[in-house]
Short mmCIF file of C-alpha atoms and ligand atoms in Angstrom, two decimals:
data_model
loop_
_atom_site.label_atom_id
_atom_site.label_comp_id
_atom_site.label_asym_id
_atom_site.label_seq_id
_atom_site.Cartn_x
_atom_site.Cartn_y
_atom_site.Cartn_z
CA MET A 12 -0.03 0.16 0.16
CA ARG A 13 2.28 4.35 -1.02
CA SER A 14 1.35 6.29 1.05
CA VAL A 15 -0.95 9.71 -0.85
CA THR A 16 1.41 11.89 -0.98
CA LYS A 17 0.59 15.88 -1.93
CA ASP A 18 3.35 15.04 -4.41
CA ASN A 19 1.64 11.76 -5.21
CA ILE A 20 -1.74 12.26 -5.40
CA THR A 21 -1.42 13.52 -10.13
CA GLU A 22 -0.31 10.57 -10.06
CA ILE A 23 -2.52 8.09 -8.31
CA PHE A 24 -4.68 9.99 -9.86
CA MET A 25 -3.66 8.59 -13.58
CA GLY A 26 -3.21 5.45 -12.52
CA TYR A 27 -6.69 4.90 -10.67
CA VAL A 28 -8.73 5.92 -14.80
CA SER A 29 -8.38 2.53 -15.99
CA ALA A 30 -6.16 1.52 -19.21
CA ASP A 31 -9.79 0.49 -20.83
CA ALA A 32 -11.26 4.67 -21.06
CA ASP A 33 -11.14 6.23 -24.01
CA PRO A 34 -8.69 7.25 -24.63
CA ARG A 35 -10.00 11.20 -25.03
CA VAL A 36 -11.55 11.07 -21.77
CA ARG A 37 -8.33 9.59 -19.71
CA GLU A 38 -6.22 12.70 -21.65
CA VAL A 39 -8.75 15.28 -20.84
CA MET A 40 -9.14 14.34 -17.43
CA GLY A 41 -5.93 13.41 -16.63
CA SER A 42 -4.62 16.75 -18.20
CA LEU A 43 -8.05 18.37 -15.36
CA VAL A 44 -7.26 17.07 -12.57
CA ARG A 45 -2.95 17.63 -13.56
CA HIS A 46 -3.89 21.35 -14.17
CA LEU A 47 -6.16 21.26 -10.67
CA HIS A 48 -3.69 20.07 -8.73
CA ASP A 49 -1.01 22.30 -10.18
CA PHE A 50 -3.29 25.07 -9.23
CA ALA A 51 -4.37 23.72 -5.78
CA ARG A 52 -0.53 23.04 -4.76
CA GLU A 53 1.13 26.41 -6.68
CA THR A 54 -1.41 28.98 -4.52
CA ASN A 55 -2.01 27.23 -1.39
CA LEU A 56 -5.71 26.44 -1.72
CA THR A 57 -6.66 27.38 2.22
CA HIS A 58 -9.93 25.49 2.96
CA GLU A 59 -11.67 28.19 3.21
CA GLU A 60 -11.05 29.08 -0.66
CA TRP A 61 -11.93 25.55 -1.72
CA ARG A 62 -15.25 26.07 -0.60
CA ALA A 63 -15.35 29.01 -1.58
CA GLY A 64 -15.52 27.95 -5.02
CA ILE A 65 -17.69 24.57 -4.41
CA ALA A 66 -19.82 27.56 -3.10
CA PHE A 67 -19.35 29.13 -6.86
CA LEU A 68 -20.54 26.34 -8.62
CA GLU A 69 -23.66 25.32 -6.45
CA GLY A 70 -24.61 29.07 -6.67
CA CYS A 71 -23.98 29.36 -10.62
CA ALA A 72 -26.27 25.78 -9.88
CA ALA A 73 -28.99 27.47 -7.58
CA ILE A 74 -29.94 29.59 -10.23
CA GLU A 75 -29.32 28.09 -13.46
CA THR A 76 -32.46 27.83 -16.31
CA GLU A 77 -34.48 28.44 -19.24
CA GLU A 78 -33.47 31.88 -19.63
CA ARG A 79 -30.13 32.11 -17.14
CA HIS A 80 -27.18 29.64 -17.74
CA GLU A 81 -24.59 30.68 -15.28
CA PHE A 82 -22.51 27.85 -15.58
CA VAL A 83 -21.83 28.88 -19.51
CA LEU A 84 -21.54 32.85 -17.90
CA ALA A 85 -19.03 32.08 -16.20
CA SER A 86 -16.56 29.82 -19.13
CA ASP A 87 -17.60 33.61 -20.86
CA VAL A 88 -16.16 35.71 -18.16
CA LEU A 89 -13.48 33.97 -17.73
CA GLY A 90 -12.47 33.68 -21.50
CA LEU A 91 -13.44 30.16 -21.72
CA SER A 92 -15.36 29.88 -23.90
CA SER A 93 -14.20 32.26 -26.72
CA LEU A 94 -10.63 30.04 -26.40
CA VAL A 95 -12.46 27.09 -27.95
CA ASP A 96 -14.22 28.83 -30.23
CA MET A 97 -10.60 29.95 -31.28
CA LEU A 98 -8.99 26.85 -31.15
CA HIS A 99 -11.57 25.50 -34.14
CA SER A 100 -11.63 28.95 -35.97
CA SER A 101 -11.19 28.15 -39.72
CA PRO A 102 -8.69 30.68 -40.72
CA GLU A 103 -9.64 31.83 -43.47
CA ALA A 104 -13.12 32.04 -42.50
CA THR A 105 -14.75 34.69 -41.02
CA SER A 106 -13.77 34.13 -37.52
CA SER A 107 -16.49 32.65 -34.62
CA SER A 108 -17.21 34.55 -30.86
CA VAL A 109 -19.54 34.12 -28.76
CA LEU A 110 -23.08 33.06 -28.43
CA GLY A 111 -23.79 34.82 -25.31
CA PRO A 112 -27.38 32.99 -23.33
CA PHE A 113 -29.35 34.57 -24.92
CA HIS A 114 -30.21 34.02 -28.64
CA VAL A 115 -33.60 31.86 -29.35
CA SER A 116 -34.64 29.26 -31.82
CA GLY A 117 -38.12 30.74 -34.21
CA ALA A 118 -37.24 33.90 -35.31
CA PRO A 119 -39.48 35.48 -38.09
CA PRO A 120 -38.02 35.68 -41.80
CA LEU A 121 -36.66 39.26 -42.03
CA ALA A 122 -37.22 39.75 -45.79
CA TYR A 123 -34.26 41.80 -48.28
CA GLY A 124 -33.81 45.07 -47.32
CA GLY A 125 -35.75 44.56 -44.10
CA ASP A 126 -36.17 46.33 -40.62
CA MET A 127 -35.70 45.35 -37.34
CA LYS A 128 -36.10 49.54 -35.76
CA ARG A 129 -39.89 49.88 -36.16
CA HIS A 130 -40.70 52.19 -33.47
CA TYR A 131 -37.82 52.44 -31.30
CA GLY A 132 -35.46 55.01 -31.06
CA GLY A 133 -32.06 56.15 -32.04
CA PRO A 134 -29.45 56.47 -34.49
CA VAL A 135 -30.75 54.04 -37.95
CA LEU A 136 -28.42 51.04 -38.89
CA LEU A 137 -27.98 49.83 -42.40
CA ALA A 138 -26.54 46.29 -42.44
CA GLU A 139 -25.39 44.62 -45.78
CA GLY A 140 -22.59 41.73 -47.54
CA THR A 141 -22.43 39.76 -48.74
CA ILE A 142 -22.02 35.60 -47.52
CA ARG A 143 -19.82 34.28 -49.97
CA ASP A 144 -17.64 30.74 -49.34
CA THR A 145 -13.34 31.03 -49.09
CA ASN A 146 -13.34 31.93 -53.31
CA GLY A 147 -14.95 34.54 -52.16
CA ASP A 148 -17.99 33.67 -54.20
CA PRO A 149 -21.85 33.80 -53.26
CA ILE A 150 -23.51 31.52 -51.52
CA PRO A 151 -27.15 30.70 -52.67
CA GLY A 152 -29.97 30.98 -50.01
CA ALA A 153 -27.34 31.26 -46.90
CA THR A 154 -29.42 31.98 -43.99
CA LEU A 155 -28.48 34.39 -41.69
CA ASP A 156 -30.07 34.67 -38.23
CA ILE A 157 -29.05 38.23 -36.80
CA TRP A 158 -30.96 39.73 -33.17
CA GLN A 159 -28.97 42.32 -30.58
CA THR A 160 -30.98 43.84 -27.80
CA ALA A 161 -33.43 47.49 -27.48
CA PRO A 162 -31.31 50.55 -27.30
CA ASN A 163 -32.75 50.18 -23.81
CA GLY A 164 -29.57 47.22 -23.31
CA LEU A 165 -31.92 44.42 -23.21
CA TYR A 166 -32.48 41.11 -25.39
CA ALA A 167 -36.73 40.66 -25.82
CA SER A 168 -36.06 37.64 -23.53
CA GLN A 169 -34.56 39.71 -20.59
CA ASP A 170 -37.70 41.88 -21.29
CA GLN A 171 -41.22 42.57 -20.53
CA ASP A 172 -41.74 45.59 -22.94
CA GLN A 173 -40.48 43.89 -26.11
CA ASP A 174 -42.42 40.95 -28.32
CA THR A 175 -40.90 37.55 -28.12
CA TYR A 176 -39.25 38.56 -30.52
CA SER A 177 -38.34 41.99 -31.40
CA PHE A 178 -34.67 43.02 -32.78
CA HIS A 179 -34.23 38.99 -33.94
CA GLY A 180 -34.55 37.87 -37.60
CA LEU A 181 -33.85 35.59 -39.87
CA MET A 182 -33.09 36.64 -43.67
CA THR A 183 -32.48 33.84 -46.15
CA VAL A 184 -29.43 35.05 -48.61
CA GLY A 185 -31.23 34.95 -52.51
CA GLN A 186 -28.70 33.81 -56.01
CA ASP A 187 -26.05 36.78 -55.82
CA GLY A 188 -25.78 36.58 -51.53
CA ARG A 189 -25.68 38.96 -50.40
CA TYR A 190 -28.48 40.60 -46.99
CA ALA A 191 -29.38 43.82 -45.98
CA PHE A 192 -32.03 45.34 -43.47
CA THR A 193 -31.86 48.04 -41.16
CA THR A 194 -32.08 47.55 -36.87
CA VAL A 195 -30.73 51.01 -34.90
CA LYS A 196 -27.06 51.23 -33.82
CA PRO A 197 -26.72 48.56 -30.86
CA VAL A 198 -25.53 49.91 -27.12
CA GLU A 199 -23.43 48.79 -24.78
CA TYR A 200 -24.63 47.14 -22.32
CA THR A 201 -22.87 45.11 -18.93
CA VAL A 202 -24.11 40.91 -19.00
CA PRO A 203 -25.76 39.97 -15.56
CA SER A 204 -23.84 40.58 -12.50
CA ASP A 205 -26.92 39.67 -10.26
CA GLY A 206 -25.36 36.04 -9.25
CA PRO A 207 -22.11 34.38 -8.41
CA VAL A 208 -20.84 35.83 -12.29
CA GLY A 209 -21.09 38.61 -11.00
CA ASP A 210 -19.86 38.14 -7.46
CA ILE A 211 -16.23 37.38 -9.08
CA LEU A 212 -16.22 40.64 -11.15
CA ARG A 213 -16.73 42.23 -8.21
CA ALA A 214 -13.85 40.27 -6.41
CA CYS A 215 -11.47 41.14 -9.74
CA GLY A 216 -12.50 44.39 -10.60
CA ARG A 217 -13.79 43.74 -13.25
CA HIS A 218 -16.68 45.49 -14.89
CA PRO A 219 -19.70 43.65 -16.74
CA TRP A 220 -19.63 45.21 -20.22
CA ARG A 221 -19.85 44.48 -23.39
CA PRO A 222 -18.98 46.43 -26.01
CA SER A 223 -22.05 47.26 -28.66
CA HIS A 224 -22.50 44.77 -30.79
CA LEU A 225 -25.16 42.53 -33.45
CA HIS A 226 -25.15 39.18 -34.05
CA PHE A 227 -25.49 37.36 -36.75
CA ILE A 228 -25.80 33.04 -36.90
CA VAL A 229 -24.78 32.16 -40.50
CA GLU A 230 -24.85 28.24 -42.07
CA ALA A 231 -25.28 27.13 -45.74
CA PRO A 232 -25.86 23.82 -46.51
CA GLY A 233 -22.53 21.89 -46.45
CA PHE A 234 -20.18 24.44 -44.62
CA LYS A 235 -19.43 25.02 -41.57
CA PRO A 236 -22.08 26.99 -39.28
CA LEU A 237 -20.77 30.90 -37.90
CA VAL A 238 -21.09 32.11 -34.63
CA THR A 239 -20.49 36.15 -35.27
CA GLU A 240 -20.65 39.62 -34.46
CA ILE A 241 -20.48 43.14 -34.87
CA PHE A 242 -18.39 45.93 -33.57
CA PRO A 243 -18.33 49.49 -34.11
CA ASP A 244 -14.92 50.36 -33.92
CA ASP A 245 -15.76 53.47 -32.04
CA ASP A 246 -17.05 51.55 -28.83
CA PRO A 247 -15.82 52.57 -25.35
CA TYR A 248 -15.63 49.09 -24.55
CA LEU A 249 -13.88 47.16 -27.64
CA ASP A 250 -10.25 46.43 -25.91
CA GLU A 251 -12.49 45.37 -22.79
CA ASP A 252 -14.62 43.29 -23.40
CA THR A 253 -15.12 41.29 -20.13
CA VAL A 254 -16.69 37.84 -22.53
CA PHE A 255 -13.74 38.92 -24.33
CA GLY A 256 -15.53 38.41 -27.41
CA VAL A 257 -13.61 41.48 -30.30
CA ARG A 258 -11.50 39.96 -33.43
CA SER A 259 -10.26 42.24 -35.21
CA ASP A 260 -11.89 40.97 -38.65
CA LEU A 261 -15.20 41.52 -36.59
CA VAL A 262 -14.66 45.33 -35.37
CA MET A 263 -15.93 47.86 -38.34
CA THR A 264 -16.45 51.72 -38.85
CA TYR A 265 -20.25 52.88 -39.05
CA VAL A 266 -20.52 55.47 -42.36
CA GLU A 267 -22.83 57.73 -41.56
CA LYS A 268 -24.88 58.52 -44.69
CA PRO A 269 -26.99 61.76 -44.91
CA ALA A 270 -30.45 60.57 -45.59
CA ALA A 271 -30.20 61.12 -49.23
CA ASP A 272 -27.59 58.38 -49.70
CA PHE A 273 -30.31 56.19 -48.42
CA PRO A 274 -30.48 52.69 -50.88
CA ASP A 275 -34.03 52.23 -52.84
CA GLY A 276 -35.35 49.19 -52.33
CA MET A 277 -36.05 48.75 -48.12
CA ALA A 278 -38.19 49.42 -45.99
CA LEU A 279 -37.30 52.43 -44.98
CA SER A 280 -36.76 53.97 -48.18
CA GLY A 281 -38.26 57.54 -48.38
CA THR A 282 -38.98 57.63 -45.15
CA LEU A 283 -35.28 58.86 -43.65
CA THR A 284 -34.99 62.66 -42.61
CA GLU A 285 -32.10 61.74 -40.29
CA PRO A 286 -28.14 61.08 -41.50
CA PHE A 287 -27.73 56.96 -41.28
CA LEU A 288 -24.96 54.82 -40.35
CA HIS A 289 -23.96 52.70 -43.14
CA VAL A 290 -21.89 48.68 -42.05
CA ASP A 291 -20.69 47.05 -44.94
CA PHE A 292 -20.21 43.04 -43.64
CA ASP A 293 -19.16 40.18 -45.93
CA VAL A 294 -19.22 36.78 -43.80
CA VAL A 295 -16.76 34.02 -45.47
CA LEU A 296 -18.11 30.15 -43.88
CA GLY A 297 -15.56 27.64 -43.69
CA ARG A 298 -16.01 23.94 -45.83
CA GLN A 299 -17.92 21.40 -44.00
CA ALA A 300 -15.19 18.72 -42.88
C1 BEZ B 422 -24.50 38.26 -25.43
O1 BEZ B 422 -23.40 38.82 -26.32
O2 BEZ B 422 -25.36 38.06 -26.04
C2 BEZ B 422 -23.67 38.27 -24.74
C3 BEZ B 422 -23.09 36.70 -24.59
C4 BEZ B 422 -21.87 36.10 -23.06
C5 BEZ B 422 -22.24 36.62 -22.03
C6 BEZ B 422 -23.26 37.45 -21.66
C7 BEZ B 422 -24.37 37.81 -22.85
FE1 FE B 423 -24.71 40.22 -27.00
#
């Protein structure tokens, strides 16, 4: 019988993992436990700190619901969601970024040129572009699932005053791969900070802000689905996104244009009296392996 010590416990753990275990399970669990043990040894973790960690996990579980995914939020603010994303992104495709907890399935169809702003106040943003493959050719029939907050910084699912699908839309592009729609310029907002993740942010002296962004899921048969978002280049939180979602190819200039330059053939054509913002964002999808 061997005595378990603080120095050999990691090796003993590995000995407990059956030789018949799935090799990937062995690799992932082995690495996870090695890092956990090293973390405890390196920081000389106290009982009190370890209990605080367990209480954090219990606190996340206690408020985990369909609308509130505290574990995902924890992964987001620790940078783990973004890191896993970046480990598997295709270099020749548009960068992916965090999904976040506020995407809802079943968004209503939004026709080419359609409007999501409706009666909401704030600057009009015209977003348009082409969905392309890595050769630069348009991808006919690609779908663009779009979502963002209202000008109050809340997603529809967080806000009793919005319709279920306000600021959510699903556009299918034609043969030319083009999409275009109008919305209100997104605002920066805070991720939920009234739970255990908020406690961690405060303990680290971190803020809960995300730079303003417009979310997209772009899909087409034969291509890898892309979860992404775009950011304006003048946002004050661009360099300190609390969920680490900013990638340089997703930072765009929103160009201000006079109302007279607003294109024809869109839902808001002929109605604008104020200048509008314009962003051109082409999306490149990588082929499915
Ligand atoms: C979001 O952008 O919707 C989001 C992403 C991560 C955590 C919370 C919100
Ligand atoms: Fe968001």
